[in-house]
Amino acid sequence: MAEFFVNYGGMILGGLGVAISVALAGIGSAKGVGIAGEAAAGVIIEEPEKFGKALVLQLLPGTQGLYGFVIGMLMLFRLSPDMDLQTGFSLFLAAIPIGLVGLFSAISQGKVVVSGINILAKKEEHMTKAIVLAVMVEMYAILALAISFLHMNSI
């Protein structure tokens, strides 16, 4: 068993890094987009003409899942059966920032978007302010993306 881990442990740890970046950020985005979609549906049922603007707001929490996917794909291209433990562990660690920050920021952004959809429902002309508020949460996901990307490329 120890020999198996020595021979394939790097690839296994790297593969876990791929899974962490894609799964956690994807779960957060699914939850955030779902929260926003529920709020958007309430507005659209009363005012169907606001569908396009509500959709723009709803899509914002989905970007974290995209960031996790990008990091996961870049890591996947680096995996090889002869990868050593140190490299695999480094890839695993590089996945943590985008995975965790993507998870929590997408859910938080979904909650901010719900408030933005309320702005859209009551004062459509202030929708740009709602987008700005939601993008403030996005900045932390972008920082996590940058750290994961830089860490991965330093390996």
mmCIF file of N, CA, C and O in Angstrom, residues 1 8 16 22 40-41 43 46 52 75 77 95 105 107-108 129 133 155:
data_model
loop_
_atom_site.group_PDB
_atom_site.id
_atom_site.type_symbol
_atom_site.label_atom_id
_atom_site.label_comp_id
_atom_site.label_asym_id
_atom_site.label_seq_id
_atom_site.Cartn_x
_atom_site.Cartn_y
_atom_site.Cartn_z
ATOM 1 N N MET A 1 0.827 -1.195 0.000
ATOM 2 C CA MET A 1 0.000 0.000 0.000
ATOM 3 C C MET A 1 0.871 1.259 0.000
ATOM 4 O O MET A 1 0.571 2.208 -0.711
ATOM 5 N N TYR A 8 1.932 6.566 -6.957
ATOM 6 C CA TYR A 8 0.791 7.271 -7.566
ATOM 7 C C TYR A 8 0.200 8.364 -6.684
ATOM 8 O O TYR A 8 -0.783 9.003 -7.063
ATOM 9 N N LEU A 16 -7.231 15.125 -6.546
ATOM 10 C CA LEU A 16 -8.096 15.666 -5.487
ATOM 11 C C LEU A 16 -8.154 17.188 -5.564
ATOM 12 O O LEU A 16 -9.198 17.794 -5.306
ATOM 13 N N VAL A 22 -13.095 22.357 -8.698
ATOM 14 C CA VAL A 22 -14.306 22.301 -9.522
ATOM 15 C C VAL A 22 -15.548 22.089 -8.655
ATOM 16 O O VAL A 22 -16.548 22.796 -8.823
ATOM 17 N N ALA A 40 -35.626 36.027 -8.786
ATOM 18 C CA ALA A 40 -35.933 36.522 -10.132
ATOM 19 C C ALA A 40 -37.288 36.006 -10.609
ATOM 20 O O ALA A 40 -38.042 36.745 -11.252
ATOM 21 N N ALA A 41 -37.600 34.770 -10.281
ATOM 22 C CA ALA A 41 -38.876 34.205 -10.707
ATOM 23 C C ALA A 41 -40.049 35.000 -10.134
ATOM 24 O O ALA A 41 -41.065 35.201 -10.815
ATOM 25 N N VAL A 43 -40.135 38.195 -9.517
ATOM 26 C CA VAL A 43 -40.259 39.459 -10.261
ATOM 27 C C VAL A 43 -40.813 39.193 -11.658
ATOM 28 O O VAL A 43 -41.702 39.902 -12.136
ATOM 29 N N GLU A 46 -44.580 38.752 -12.292
ATOM 30 C CA GLU A 46 -45.363 39.995 -12.300
ATOM 31 C C GLU A 46 -44.990 40.897 -13.468
ATOM 32 O O GLU A 46 -45.851 41.600 -14.009
ATOM 33 N N GLY A 52 -34.668 39.740 -18.937
ATOM 34 C CA GLY A 52 -33.278 39.916 -19.364
ATOM 35 C C GLY A 52 -32.415 40.524 -18.279
ATOM 36 O O GLY A 52 -31.300 40.059 -18.021
ATOM 37 N N MET A 75 -5.095 22.327 -13.953
ATOM 38 C CA MET A 75 -4.449 21.306 -13.126
ATOM 39 C C MET A 75 -4.522 19.937 -13.786
ATOM 40 O O MET A 75 -3.558 19.173 -13.740
ATOM 41 N N PHE A 77 -4.462 19.183 -16.860
ATOM 42 C CA PHE A 77 -3.450 19.066 -17.913
ATOM 43 C C PHE A 77 -2.060 18.789 -17.355
ATOM 44 O O PHE A 77 -1.180 18.328 -18.071
ATOM 45 N N ALA A 95 -5.460 24.370 -5.147
ATOM 46 C CA ALA A 95 -6.899 24.293 -5.398
ATOM 47 C C ALA A 95 -7.731 24.860 -4.257
ATOM 48 O O ALA A 95 -8.872 25.274 -4.468
ATOM 49 N N SER A 105 -18.124 32.668 -1.570
ATOM 50 C CA SER A 105 -18.418 33.952 -2.217
ATOM 51 C C SER A 105 -19.605 33.833 -3.171
ATOM 52 O O SER A 105 -20.391 34.777 -3.304
ATOM 53 N N ILE A 107 -22.234 31.896 -2.804
ATOM 54 C CA ILE A 107 -23.448 31.899 -1.979
ATOM 55 C C ILE A 107 -23.727 33.319 -1.469
ATOM 56 O O ILE A 107 -24.862 33.800 -1.528
ATOM 57 N N SER A 108 -22.694 33.993 -1.012
ATOM 58 C CA SER A 108 -22.863 35.376 -0.545
ATOM 59 C C SER A 108 -23.304 36.283 -1.687
ATOM 60 O O SER A 108 -24.170 37.143 -1.506
ATOM 61 N N LYS A 129 -26.587 49.947 -9.901
ATOM 62 C CA LYS A 129 -26.117 49.933 -8.510
ATOM 63 C C LYS A 129 -26.169 48.515 -7.942
ATOM 64 O O LYS A 129 -25.275 48.109 -7.196
ATOM 65 N N LEU A 133 -22.945 46.355 -6.464
ATOM 66 C CA LEU A 133 -22.935 45.710 -5.142
ATOM 67 C C LEU A 133 -22.562 44.227 -5.248
ATOM 68 O O LEU A 133 -21.781 43.712 -4.446
ATOM 69 N N ILE A 155 4.715 25.903 -9.406
ATOM 70 C CA ILE A 155 5.117 24.507 -9.143
ATOM 71 C C ILE A 155 6.038 24.024 -10.244
ATOM 72 O O ILE A 155 5.777 24.166 -11.402
#
